[in-house]
Short mmCIF file of C-alpha atoms in Angstrom, two decimals:
data_model
loop_
_atom_site.label_atom_id
_atom_site.label_comp_id
_atom_site.label_asym_id
_atom_site.label_seq_id
_atom_site.Cartn_x
_atom_site.Cartn_y
_atom_site.Cartn_z
CA MET A 1 13.02 -21.07 -9.40
CA LYS A 2 15.44 -19.80 -6.49
CA ARG A 3 13.97 -16.53 -6.73
CA LEU A 4 11.02 -17.63 -4.80
CA GLY A 5 13.31 -18.53 -1.99
CA ILE A 6 11.16 -21.83 -1.05
CA ASN A 7 12.25 -25.41 -1.08
CA ILE A 8 9.75 -27.62 -3.02
CA ASP A 9 10.51 -30.89 -4.25
CA SER A 10 10.38 -31.18 -8.18
CA GLU A 11 7.39 -33.09 -8.57
CA THR A 12 5.16 -30.69 -6.81
CA PHE A 13 6.97 -27.87 -8.27
CA ARG A 14 6.18 -29.48 -11.86
CA LEU A 15 2.55 -29.68 -10.78
CA ALA A 16 2.25 -26.00 -9.98
CA PHE A 17 3.47 -24.89 -13.32
CA THR A 18 1.50 -27.15 -15.27
CA HIS A 19 -1.43 -25.60 -17.41
CA ARG A 20 -4.50 -27.66 -18.37
CA SER A 21 -3.70 -27.21 -22.06
CA TYR A 22 -0.54 -29.10 -21.42
CA SER A 23 -2.60 -31.94 -19.77
CA TYR A 24 -5.00 -32.11 -22.60
CA GLU A 25 -2.13 -33.04 -25.03
CA HIS A 26 -0.17 -35.42 -22.62
CA GLY A 27 -2.97 -38.13 -21.60
CA GLY A 28 -4.86 -36.19 -18.94
CA ILE A 29 -2.07 -35.93 -16.63
CA PRO A 30 -2.71 -33.63 -13.20
CA THR A 31 -2.81 -29.99 -13.60
CA ASN A 32 -2.31 -26.95 -11.36
CA GLU A 33 -5.74 -26.04 -10.87
CA ARG A 34 -6.46 -27.96 -7.44
CA LEU A 35 -3.30 -25.99 -6.08
CA GLU A 36 -4.63 -23.00 -7.60
CA PHE A 37 -7.78 -23.70 -5.61
CA LEU A 38 -6.15 -24.03 -2.50
CA GLY A 39 -3.57 -21.04 -2.98
CA ASP A 40 -6.44 -18.66 -3.86
CA SER A 41 -7.83 -19.15 -0.36
CA ILE A 42 -4.48 -18.98 1.52
CA LEU A 43 -3.62 -15.82 -0.40
CA GLY A 44 -7.02 -14.38 0.51
CA PHE A 45 -6.76 -15.16 4.28
CA CYS A 46 -3.12 -13.93 4.52
CA VAL A 47 -3.39 -10.75 2.82
CA ALA A 48 -6.51 -10.14 5.16
CA GLU A 49 -4.87 -10.90 8.05
CA TYR A 50 -1.73 -8.47 7.20
CA LEU A 51 -4.24 -5.76 6.32
CA TYR A 52 -6.18 -6.02 9.66
CA ALA A 53 -3.18 -6.01 11.78
CA SER A 54 -1.24 -3.38 9.78
CA PHE A 55 -3.96 -0.77 9.44
CA PRO A 56 -5.95 -0.76 12.82
CA ASP A 57 -7.85 2.64 11.81
CA LEU A 58 -8.95 1.63 8.33
CA PRO A 59 -13.00 0.69 8.15
CA GLU A 60 -13.98 -2.60 6.49
CA GLY A 61 -14.77 -1.03 3.13
CA ASP A 62 -11.14 0.13 2.86
CA LEU A 63 -9.63 -2.94 3.93
CA ALA A 64 -11.73 -4.73 1.50
CA LYS A 65 -10.36 -2.22 -1.42
CA ARG A 66 -6.83 -3.14 -0.67
CA ARG A 67 -7.25 -6.78 -0.14
CA ALA A 68 -9.34 -6.90 -3.79
CA ALA A 69 -6.13 -4.79 -5.58
CA ILE A 70 -3.56 -6.96 -3.89
CA VAL A 71 -5.08 -10.65 -4.99
CA SER A 72 -6.45 -9.14 -8.24
CA THR A 73 -4.92 -11.20 -11.52
CA ARG A 74 -3.30 -7.88 -12.55
CA ALA A 75 -1.32 -7.51 -9.23
CA LEU A 76 -0.42 -11.61 -9.12
CA ALA A 77 0.56 -11.28 -12.88
CA MET A 78 2.91 -8.28 -12.50
CA ILE A 79 4.62 -10.58 -9.49
CA ALA A 80 4.94 -13.50 -12.07
CA ARG A 81 6.42 -11.63 -14.68
CA ASP A 82 8.95 -10.24 -12.37
CA LEU A 83 9.89 -13.49 -11.28
CA GLU A 84 9.80 -14.71 -14.80
CA VAL A 85 7.34 -17.46 -13.92
CA GLY A 86 5.97 -17.64 -17.66
CA GLU A 87 9.43 -18.90 -18.85
CA HIS A 88 8.93 -22.23 -16.86
CA LEU A 89 5.08 -22.86 -17.45
CA PHE A 90 4.17 -26.18 -19.22
CA LEU A 91 1.43 -25.16 -21.82
CA GLY A 92 -0.03 -26.82 -24.59
CA ARG A 93 0.71 -25.87 -28.41
CA GLY A 94 -2.19 -23.65 -28.74
CA GLU A 95 -1.37 -21.47 -25.58
CA SER A 96 2.16 -21.28 -26.61
CA GLN A 97 1.51 -20.06 -29.80
CA SER A 98 -0.83 -17.26 -28.72
CA ASN A 99 1.49 -16.05 -26.05
CA GLY A 100 -0.03 -18.03 -22.93
CA ALA A 101 3.22 -17.43 -20.97
CA ASN A 102 2.52 -13.92 -20.78
CA LYS A 103 -1.27 -14.14 -20.40
CA SER A 104 -2.30 -12.25 -17.10
CA SER A 105 -4.92 -14.93 -16.33
CA ILE A 106 -2.51 -17.82 -16.72
CA LEU A 107 0.41 -16.18 -14.99
CA ALA A 108 -1.84 -15.16 -12.05
CA ASP A 109 -3.31 -18.65 -11.46
CA THR A 110 0.21 -20.05 -11.56
CA MET A 111 1.11 -17.81 -8.67
CA GLU A 112 -1.77 -19.20 -6.54
CA ALA A 113 -0.70 -22.74 -7.43
CA ILE A 114 2.71 -22.04 -6.02
CA LEU A 115 1.35 -20.89 -3.00
CA GLY A 116 -0.87 -24.02 -2.63
CA ALA A 117 2.38 -25.83 -3.25
CA THR A 118 4.33 -24.22 -0.69
CA TYR A 119 1.77 -24.73 1.79
CA LEU A 120 1.34 -28.32 1.18
CA VAL A 121 5.12 -28.88 1.43
CA GLN A 122 6.29 -26.25 3.58
CA GLY A 123 3.31 -25.64 5.79
CA MET A 124 1.54 -22.40 6.86
CA ASP A 125 4.07 -20.19 8.01
CA GLU A 126 6.34 -20.50 4.92
CA ALA A 127 3.11 -19.92 2.92
CA ARG A 128 2.47 -16.56 4.88
CA ALA A 129 6.27 -15.63 4.45
CA LEU A 130 5.89 -15.82 0.78
CA VAL A 131 2.75 -13.79 0.30
CA LEU A 132 4.22 -11.27 2.62
CA ARG A 133 7.67 -11.38 0.68
CA PHE A 134 5.99 -10.92 -2.64
CA VAL A 135 2.38 -9.09 -2.23
CA THR A 136 2.65 -6.67 0.48
CA PRO A 137 5.01 -4.43 -1.18
CA LEU A 138 2.39 -3.86 -3.70
CA LEU A 139 0.74 -1.57 -1.18
CA GLU A 140 3.11 0.83 -1.90
CA ASP A 141 2.26 0.71 -5.60
CA PRO A 142 -0.69 3.39 -6.51
CA ARG A 143 -1.33 1.42 -9.73
CA LEU A 144 -2.81 -1.37 -8.15
CA LEU A 145 -4.81 0.25 -5.42
CA GLY A 146 -7.67 0.82 -8.24
CA ALA A 147 -6.97 -2.47 -9.72
CA THR A 148 -10.51 -3.59 -9.62
CA THR A 149 -11.79 -0.18 -11.18
CA ASP A 150 -13.04 -0.43 -14.93
CA TRP A 151 -11.06 2.94 -15.69
CA LYS A 152 -12.04 2.89 -19.19
CA THR A 153 -15.78 3.47 -17.74
CA VAL A 154 -14.58 5.75 -15.02
CA ILE A 155 -12.73 7.95 -17.45
CA GLN A 156 -15.44 7.87 -20.15
CA GLU A 157 -18.25 9.00 -17.76
CA GLU A 158 -15.80 11.81 -16.36
CA VAL A 159 -14.88 13.16 -19.99
CA ALA A 160 -18.81 13.20 -21.03
CA SER A 161 -19.74 15.06 -17.83
CA GLN A 162 -17.28 17.59 -18.38
CA LYS A 163 -17.51 17.80 -21.83
CA LEU A 164 -14.02 17.25 -23.10
CA GLY A 165 -14.55 16.04 -26.39
CA GLU A 166 -14.27 13.06 -28.39
CA MET A 167 -12.06 10.27 -26.64
CA CYS A 168 -10.23 7.58 -28.39
CA TYR A 169 -7.34 5.09 -27.75
CA GLU A 170 -4.43 4.91 -30.16
CA VAL A 171 -3.07 1.31 -29.90
CA THR A 172 0.26 -0.22 -31.25
CA GLY A 173 1.73 -3.50 -31.08
CA SER A 174 5.19 -4.85 -31.40
CA GLY A 175 7.12 -8.02 -31.30
CA PRO A 176 6.02 -11.48 -32.91
CA ASP A 177 2.84 -13.00 -32.45
CA HIS A 178 3.72 -15.14 -29.82
CA ALA A 179 5.20 -12.36 -27.48
CA ARG A 180 3.22 -9.18 -28.36
CA THR A 181 3.13 -6.14 -26.20
CA TYR A 182 0.85 -3.19 -26.84
CA VAL A 183 0.96 0.77 -26.11
CA ALA A 184 -2.10 2.48 -25.74
CA LYS A 185 -2.46 6.38 -25.56
CA LEU A 186 -5.57 7.87 -24.56
CA CYS A 187 -6.55 11.07 -26.71
CA ILE A 188 -9.26 13.48 -25.62
CA GLY A 189 -10.22 16.04 -28.28
CA ALA A 190 -6.85 17.00 -30.10
CA LYS A 191 -4.90 16.24 -26.91
CA SER A 192 -2.75 13.33 -25.92
CA TYR A 193 -3.03 12.29 -22.08
CA GLY A 194 -2.42 8.94 -20.38
CA GLU A 195 -0.18 6.31 -21.93
CA GLY A 196 -0.41 2.33 -20.92
CA HIS A 197 1.37 -0.72 -21.78
CA GLY A 198 0.37 -4.59 -21.76
CA PRO A 199 0.44 -7.97 -23.10
CA SER A 200 -3.13 -7.42 -24.37
CA LYS A 201 -4.64 -4.30 -25.85
CA LYS A 202 -7.21 -4.57 -23.25
CA GLU A 203 -4.76 -4.23 -20.73
CA ALA A 204 -2.96 -1.51 -22.36
CA GLU A 205 -6.13 0.80 -22.63
CA GLN A 206 -7.13 0.05 -19.13
CA GLU A 207 -3.74 1.31 -17.91
CA ALA A 208 -4.08 4.30 -20.13
CA ALA A 209 -7.52 5.25 -18.88
CA HIS A 210 -6.04 4.94 -15.09
CA ASN A 211 -2.91 7.18 -15.80
CA THR A 212 -5.44 9.95 -17.33
CA TRP A 213 -7.46 9.69 -14.54
CA LEU A 214 -4.64 10.03 -12.14
CA LEU A 215 -3.70 13.02 -14.43
CA PHE A 216 -7.02 14.65 -13.65
CA HIS A 217 -6.63 13.91 -9.94
CA PRO A 218 -3.28 14.05 -8.86
CA GLY A 219 -2.74 12.64 -5.23
CA GLU A 220 -5.68 10.66 -5.60
CA VAL A 221 -5.60 6.57 -6.20
CA LEU A 222 -9.30 5.74 -6.00
CA PRO A 223 -12.51 7.35 -7.34
CA LYS A 224 -14.38 9.26 -4.88
CA GLY A 225 -17.67 7.73 -3.91
#
């Protein structure tokens, strides 16, 4: 994958893309889980280091929120989809048939494995550079600063407290079973509010809830308190 901009030998590169489901069907060959473990730690450290240096006036709590958003499954999956990581995954038959190449958890784990592989082959400087190249731009994406928030619960409580009426999600799916995408629209009373998209109903509904919250609180990113 030239888009990654890193130089890794083919054996290590393949290992980073080998999911455990593929291993189970091919005699228990090594998987990317150990690389994922290593990459997770490197990612957390590099992001914390960057935030500490870049935002000297932010208190610990705000730094922690930003780090959590950037290293979240949602953020890493967004990066992986942009890089088309799913097209290169080695998956078992079951995962392949259930759209595993587009599952956020699998994509996020693979990104961490890629980072672990980069560290092993190229060292910490290259690993850090990879993190900064693909992860730090997410700091400008307001959708992610609340990525760890359960937006469906947040918006449900707000709707109830303001007595805005009954709320429901209208969800539609499209595409083949192995590559299905969903669109969710949050309706409150007789009015439609935020819309969300995702590879699963849950993710589409979460985005719809978040976008609705943003409509209620223009200019804000995270819930108060």
